[in-house]
Tab-separated table of C-alpha atoms in Angstrom:
chain	number	residue	atom	x	y	z
A	1	MET	CA	168.112	80.257	78.904
A	2	SER	CA	168.521	82.960	81.525
A	3	GLU	CA	165.457	83.322	83.715
A	4	GLU	CA	166.119	87.033	84.121
A	5	THR	CA	166.555	87.996	80.460
A	6	ARG	CA	164.703	85.183	78.628
A	7	SER	CA	167.209	85.676	75.831
A	8	ASP	CA	166.070	82.679	73.776
A	9	THR	CA	162.680	84.328	73.313
A	10	TYR	CA	164.212	87.089	71.187
A	11	ALA	CA	165.002	84.704	68.328
A	12	GLU	CA	161.398	83.570	68.257
A	13	LEU	CA	160.019	87.118	68.300
A	14	ALA	CA	162.379	88.271	65.536
A	15	SER	CA	161.195	85.574	63.149
A	16	VAL	CA	157.552	86.653	62.997
A	17	GLY	CA	155.507	89.771	62.275
A	18	PRO	CA	156.086	92.961	60.258
A	19	TYR	CA	159.646	94.276	60.102
A	20	GLY	CA	159.680	96.943	57.432
A	21	VAL	CA	161.163	100.401	57.824
A	22	ARG	CA	158.110	102.521	57.071
A	23	PRO	CA	157.162	104.894	59.923
A	24	GLY	CA	153.694	103.513	60.428
A	25	HIS	CA	153.325	105.118	63.842
A	26	ALA	CA	154.894	107.914	65.848
A	27	LEU	CA	155.317	109.116	69.379
A	28	ILE	CA	155.032	112.909	69.487
A	29	THR	CA	155.559	114.391	72.930
A	30	MET	CA	155.805	118.075	73.883
A	31	VAL	CA	156.917	118.673	77.459
A	32	GLU	CA	157.422	121.661	79.734
A	33	PRO	CA	160.106	121.366	82.433
A	34	HIS	CA	159.069	123.132	85.594
A	35	PRO	CA	160.717	126.520	86.234
A	36	GLY	CA	164.096	126.086	87.862
A	37	HIS	CA	164.403	122.468	86.669
A	38	GLU	CA	165.261	123.091	83.010
A	39	HIS	CA	168.885	121.976	83.274
A	40	ALA	CA	168.103	118.874	85.352
A	41	TYR	CA	165.306	117.882	82.978
A	42	ASN	CA	167.511	118.259	79.917
A	43	ARG	CA	170.356	116.240	81.449
A	44	TRP	CA	167.941	113.454	82.466
A	45	TYR	CA	166.450	113.282	78.996
A	46	GLU	CA	169.782	113.507	77.151
A	47	ASP	CA	171.705	111.110	79.405
A	48	ASP	CA	169.052	108.531	80.237
A	49	HIS	CA	165.474	108.798	79.055
A	50	TYR	CA	166.063	109.329	75.333
A	51	TYR	CA	167.746	105.932	75.313
A	52	ALA	CA	166.265	103.866	78.174
A	53	GLY	CA	162.777	105.319	77.754
A	54	ALA	CA	162.664	105.408	73.970
A	55	MET	CA	165.389	104.353	71.539
A	56	ALA	CA	166.263	101.099	73.317
A	57	MET	CA	162.693	99.858	72.908
A	58	PRO	CA	161.693	97.339	70.231
A	59	TRP	CA	160.345	98.760	66.970
A	60	MET	CA	161.186	102.402	67.770
A	61	PHE	CA	163.807	102.933	65.079
A	62	ALA	CA	164.381	106.703	64.821
A	63	GLY	CA	164.120	109.706	67.099
A	64	ARG	CA	164.975	113.372	67.434
A	65	ARG	CA	164.604	116.045	70.086
A	66	TRP	CA	163.623	119.616	69.287
A	67	VAL	CA	163.594	122.791	71.371
A	68	ALA	CA	161.687	126.072	71.313
A	69	THR	CA	163.671	128.980	72.687
A	70	ARG	CA	161.692	131.890	74.072
A	71	GLU	CA	162.014	133.607	70.708
A	72	LEU	CA	160.463	130.594	68.990
A	73	GLN	CA	157.757	130.220	71.636
A	74	GLU	CA	156.616	133.760	70.939
A	75	LEU	CA	155.977	132.865	67.288
A	76	ARG	CA	153.318	130.300	68.229
A	77	ARG	CA	149.703	130.655	67.253
A	78	PRO	CA	146.833	130.893	67.953
A	79	GLU	CA	147.103	132.956	71.098
A	80	LYS	CA	144.440	130.814	72.783
A	81	SER	CA	145.138	127.158	72.104
A	82	ALA	CA	143.316	124.094	73.408
A	83	VAL	CA	146.576	122.150	73.050
A	84	ALA	CA	149.017	124.388	74.949
A	85	ARG	CA	147.840	126.584	77.808
A	86	PRO	CA	149.454	129.054	77.672
A	87	VAL	CA	150.431	128.667	74.049
A	88	THR	CA	154.121	129.015	74.994
A	89	ALA	CA	153.990	125.865	77.164
A	90	GLY	CA	156.026	122.906	75.979
A	91	CYS	CA	159.533	124.049	75.127
A	92	TYR	CA	160.848	120.559	74.300
A	93	LEU	CA	159.463	118.260	71.607
A	94	SER	CA	160.533	114.672	71.007
A	95	THR	CA	159.523	112.765	67.881
A	96	TYR	CA	159.959	109.034	67.273
A	97	TRP	CA	159.130	106.652	64.427
A	98	ILE	CA	157.709	103.184	65.122
A	99	THR	CA	157.683	100.342	62.595
A	100	GLU	CA	154.395	99.949	60.756
A	101	GLY	CA	152.291	97.165	62.216
A	102	ARG	CA	154.233	97.017	65.484
A	103	TYR	CA	152.270	99.490	67.580
A	104	ASP	CA	150.744	96.910	69.916
A	105	GLU	CA	154.054	95.172	70.587
A	106	HIS	CA	155.784	98.473	71.199
A	107	MET	CA	153.077	99.659	73.571
A	108	LYS	CA	153.391	96.557	75.718
A	109	TRP	CA	157.098	97.229	76.080
A	110	THR	CA	156.817	100.973	76.648
A	111	VAL	CA	154.234	100.606	79.410
A	112	GLY	CA	156.329	97.922	81.087
A	113	ILE	CA	159.640	99.771	80.859
A	114	ASN	CA	158.201	103.090	82.016
A	115	LYS	CA	156.698	101.428	85.069
A	116	ARG	CA	160.119	99.933	85.772
A	117	LEU	CA	161.918	103.245	85.262
A	118	ASN	CA	159.458	104.974	87.558
A	119	ARG	CA	159.862	102.285	90.204
A	120	ASP	CA	163.645	102.596	89.983
A	121	GLY	CA	163.591	106.378	90.386
A	122	ARG	CA	164.650	107.064	86.805
A	123	VAL	CA	161.745	109.356	85.836
A	124	HIS	CA	162.152	113.130	86.178
A	125	GLN	CA	159.022	114.310	87.944
A	126	GLU	CA	159.437	118.089	87.582
A	127	ARG	CA	157.819	118.327	84.168
A	128	THR	CA	154.377	118.575	82.548
A	129	HIS	CA	153.238	116.687	79.454
A	130	VAL	CA	151.585	119.375	77.324
A	131	PHE	CA	150.910	117.303	74.205
A	132	THR	CA	151.843	113.626	74.234
A	133	SER	CA	150.348	110.936	72.051
A	134	PHE	CA	151.101	107.938	69.923
A	135	GLN	CA	149.852	108.507	66.409
A	136	ASP	CA	149.208	106.543	63.220
A	137	HIS	CA	150.783	107.715	59.988
A	138	GLU	CA	148.294	108.869	57.374
A	139	ALA	CA	150.395	110.420	54.603
A	140	THR	CA	153.596	112.218	53.684
A	141	VAL	CA	153.784	114.993	51.105
A	142	TYR	CA	157.152	115.897	49.569
A	143	ARG	CA	158.378	119.140	48.059
A	144	ASP	CA	161.003	117.538	45.799
A	145	GLY	CA	159.247	114.380	44.669
A	146	ALA	CA	161.615	111.420	44.661
A	147	ALA	CA	164.735	113.605	44.839
A	148	GLY	CA	164.915	114.290	48.557
A	149	PRO	CA	165.002	112.266	51.774
A	150	ARG	CA	161.994	110.050	52.512
A	151	ASP	CA	159.952	110.202	55.703
A	152	VAL	CA	161.893	107.233	57.043
A	153	HIS	CA	164.986	109.494	57.007
A	154	ALA	CA	163.307	112.586	58.457
A	155	LEU	CA	164.482	112.159	62.052
A	156	ASP	CA	168.069	111.383	60.988
A	157	HIS	CA	168.461	113.956	58.227
A	158	PRO	CA	169.947	117.246	59.542
A	159	TYR	CA	166.842	119.375	59.115
A	160	ALA	CA	167.283	122.859	60.555
A	161	GLY	CA	163.797	123.162	61.972
A	162	LEU	CA	160.388	121.649	62.473
A	163	VAL	CA	156.882	123.073	62.760
A	164	LEU	CA	154.257	121.212	64.765
A	165	GLN	CA	150.740	121.940	63.496
A	166	VAL	CA	147.668	120.484	65.230
A	167	VAL	CA	144.329	120.681	63.400
A	168	ASP	CA	140.930	119.799	64.872
A	169	THR	CA	137.713	119.089	62.997
A	170	ASP	CA	134.137	118.760	64.190
A	171	ASN	CA	133.588	115.150	63.059
A	172	PRO	CA	135.424	112.157	61.502
A	173	ASP	CA	134.004	112.763	58.022
A	174	ARG	CA	135.285	116.321	58.082
A	175	ARG	CA	138.721	115.064	59.043
A	176	ALA	CA	138.756	112.587	56.169
A	177	ALA	CA	137.788	115.302	53.702
A	178	LEU	CA	140.426	117.662	55.083
A	179	LEU	CA	143.116	114.982	54.857
A	180	ASP	CA	142.265	114.323	51.223
A	181	ARG	CA	142.389	118.030	50.404
A	182	LEU	CA	145.693	118.532	52.174
A	183	VAL	CA	147.367	115.611	50.435
A	184	THR	CA	146.033	116.121	46.926
A	185	ARG	CA	146.063	119.906	46.640
A	186	ASP	CA	146.909	122.215	49.493
A	187	LEU	CA	150.211	120.834	50.748
A	188	PRO	CA	151.753	120.243	47.296
A	189	GLN	CA	150.913	123.860	46.410
A	190	ARG	CA	152.297	125.201	49.636
A	191	LEU	CA	155.507	123.156	49.657
A	192	ALA	CA	156.515	124.236	46.160
A	193	GLY	CA	159.437	126.623	46.510
A	194	SER	CA	159.221	126.685	50.312
A	195	PRO	CA	161.851	125.899	52.984
A	196	ALA	CA	159.773	122.859	54.033
A	197	ALA	CA	161.014	119.646	52.414
A	198	MET	CA	158.145	117.426	53.555
A	199	VAL	CA	155.072	117.263	55.743
A	200	THR	CA	154.148	114.081	57.589
A	201	ILE	CA	150.521	113.720	58.678
A	202	PHE	CA	149.367	111.628	61.626
A	203	ARG	CA	146.162	110.921	63.530
A	204	PRO	CA	146.226	110.244	67.283
A	205	THR	CA	145.487	106.899	68.886
A	206	PRO	CA	144.200	106.438	72.447
A	207	LEU	CA	146.719	105.624	75.144
A	208	PRO	CA	146.286	102.296	76.959
A	209	GLY	CA	144.414	102.234	80.228
A	210	ASP	CA	147.563	101.205	82.099
A	211	ARG	CA	149.561	104.229	80.890
A	212	MET	CA	151.603	106.273	83.338
A	213	THR	CA	149.323	108.499	85.396
A	214	TYR	CA	151.282	111.679	84.624
A	215	VAL	CA	150.298	111.411	80.936
A	216	LYS	CA	146.708	112.428	80.227
A	217	GLN	CA	144.472	110.535	77.812
A	218	VAL	CA	144.633	111.658	74.196
A	219	GLU	CA	142.033	114.078	72.877
A	220	GLY	CA	140.632	114.226	69.348
A	221	VAL	CA	141.217	110.576	68.463
A	222	ASP	CA	138.537	110.682	65.744
A	223	THR	CA	138.767	114.320	64.729
A	224	ARG	CA	142.386	115.547	64.935
A	225	LEU	CA	145.332	115.639	62.542
A	226	THR	CA	148.941	116.327	63.523
A	227	LEU	CA	151.282	117.709	60.874
A	228	LEU	CA	155.067	117.797	61.161
A	229	TRP	CA	156.763	120.219	58.756
A	230	PHE	CA	160.475	119.465	58.241
A	231	LEU	CA	162.442	122.581	57.315
A	232	ASP	CA	165.735	123.128	55.520
A	233	GLN	CA	166.082	126.491	57.289
A	234	ASP	CA	165.904	127.741	60.847
A	235	PRO	CA	162.230	128.761	61.192
A	236	ARG	CA	163.251	132.138	62.609
A	237	THR	CA	164.776	133.095	59.263
A	238	CYS	CA	161.711	132.290	57.148
A	239	TRP	CA	158.753	132.493	59.509
A	240	THR	CA	157.085	135.691	58.332
A	241	HIS	CA	157.142	134.855	54.652
A	242	HIS	CA	156.347	131.142	54.762
A	243	PHE	CA	154.769	130.008	58.044
A	244	ALA	CA	153.228	132.896	59.985
A	245	ASP	CA	149.821	132.151	58.456
A	246	LEU	CA	149.710	128.427	59.241
A	247	GLU	CA	147.078	129.037	61.905
A	248	TRP	CA	144.520	129.507	59.129
A	249	LEU	CA	142.715	126.867	57.120
A	250	GLY	CA	140.871	127.785	53.960
A	251	ASP	CA	137.237	127.069	53.233
A	252	GLY	CA	138.052	124.247	50.845
A	253	ASP	CA	135.923	125.698	48.063
A	254	GLY	CA	138.116	124.009	45.483
A	255	ASP	CA	138.678	127.079	43.335
A	256	GLY	CA	142.290	126.064	42.849
A	257	ASP	CA	143.735	129.492	43.616
A	258	GLY	CA	146.114	128.115	46.257
A	259	ASP	CA	144.677	130.278	49.024
A	260	GLU	CA	143.212	127.511	51.140
A	261	GLY	CA	144.624	124.625	53.086
A	262	ALA	CA	147.223	124.376	55.790
A	263	GLY	CA	147.616	128.126	55.492
A	264	GLU	CA	146.010	130.751	53.304
A	265	GLY	CA	149.130	131.620	51.402
A	266	ARG	CA	152.375	133.365	52.181
A	267	GLY	CA	151.988	136.682	53.898
A	268	ALA	CA	148.252	136.249	54.488
A	269	SER	CA	146.554	138.514	56.990
A	270	THR	CA	145.909	137.054	60.430
A	271	ASP	CA	143.608	139.711	61.861
A	272	ARG	CA	140.467	137.619	62.275
A	273	GLY	CA	141.004	136.516	65.855
A	274	ALA	CA	142.354	133.282	67.316
A	275	GLY	CA	142.376	130.219	65.110
A	276	THR	CA	140.473	129.319	61.994
A	277	ASP	CA	136.798	129.906	61.356
A	278	ARG	CA	135.153	127.003	63.198
A	279	GLY	CA	132.065	127.439	61.069
A	280	ALA	CA	133.965	125.636	58.303
A	281	GLY	CA	134.287	122.572	60.555
A	282	ALA	CA	138.097	122.600	60.860
A	283	TRP	CA	140.462	124.825	62.771
A	284	VAL	CA	144.104	125.017	63.817
A	285	GLU	CA	144.744	124.582	67.540
A	286	LEU	CA	148.528	124.985	67.473
A	287	VAL	CA	151.357	126.084	65.233
A	288	ALA	CA	154.704	125.777	67.012
A	289	PRO	CA	158.202	126.098	65.505
A	290	PHE	CA	161.246	124.255	66.872
A	291	ILE	CA	164.923	123.794	66.135
A	292	PRO	CA	166.899	120.584	66.800
A	293	THR	CA	168.705	120.137	70.086
A	294	VAL	CA	172.424	119.372	70.046
A	295	PRO	CA	172.688	115.850	71.488
A	296	GLY	CA	174.636	115.521	74.696
A	297	THR	CA	174.746	119.265	75.393
A	298	ASP	CA	172.787	121.899	77.292
A	299	ARG	CA	172.621	124.157	74.253
A	300	TYR	CA	169.557	126.458	74.385
A	301	VAL	CA	168.682	125.626	78.031
A	302	ASP	CA	169.504	129.217	78.991
A	303	GLU	CA	167.248	130.543	76.209
A	304	LEU	CA	163.968	128.931	77.311
A	305	ARG	CA	162.659	131.696	79.572
């Protein structure tokens, strides 16, 4: 056995523990390259970090990068967000699926490899983590029932766009009630006939104490939900009719009229100020549309500012 690689250990590790394909956990990371460093950041991520800092790790089995051009950044809401300050910050989004039940093992590897990459000068420093967290999968809601791709396929299927929606609540019980309402009523109603094929719902988990210092600790561990909307269409072509009102949550009065939930209905008015009425105990902190990057290219880099 090689002392350097400990190759014999891999056979032992592969024979024990969960090894399904369900996306039990996710890494969702929204990053802003510093002005003037957009091209260098993109080349580093495309040529090195996407692989060495993500896909080559154990139990991380799918990934995709997304980008928000300036046009897409200007569609974001609410104007004042606790997630992105300013709300246009974070023009690149990377999403990764991690095998259910393998979060702890993956975290040990990711902390170790990122320390090594940093030590070896393979970490691009001219960037800011706007919204980065590992998250546990709570639910997936589908538009087409069993007919379309499953969540396990979502990062490989050629979806034309994605919407990141971050929802905060004032306590854990409120979050649980909101999750139940979204899954059983609001999202099925909203997805019907829409360009969104599925919505995956996650809740954040705290980062380990030995995380890299440039990544801040996760907020809202007990009170936040993160929704990823996977779109069949470029969000710019369907935003006004289907997604412009996603910054609003309904009051959850259960009247069944379809005007509550992850948005108050297509074409709803958004003239009530920033975010959702906090008096209801839940509010949207960010709605941000993205389109997929083209792997290996600098496509869209010149459209970020």
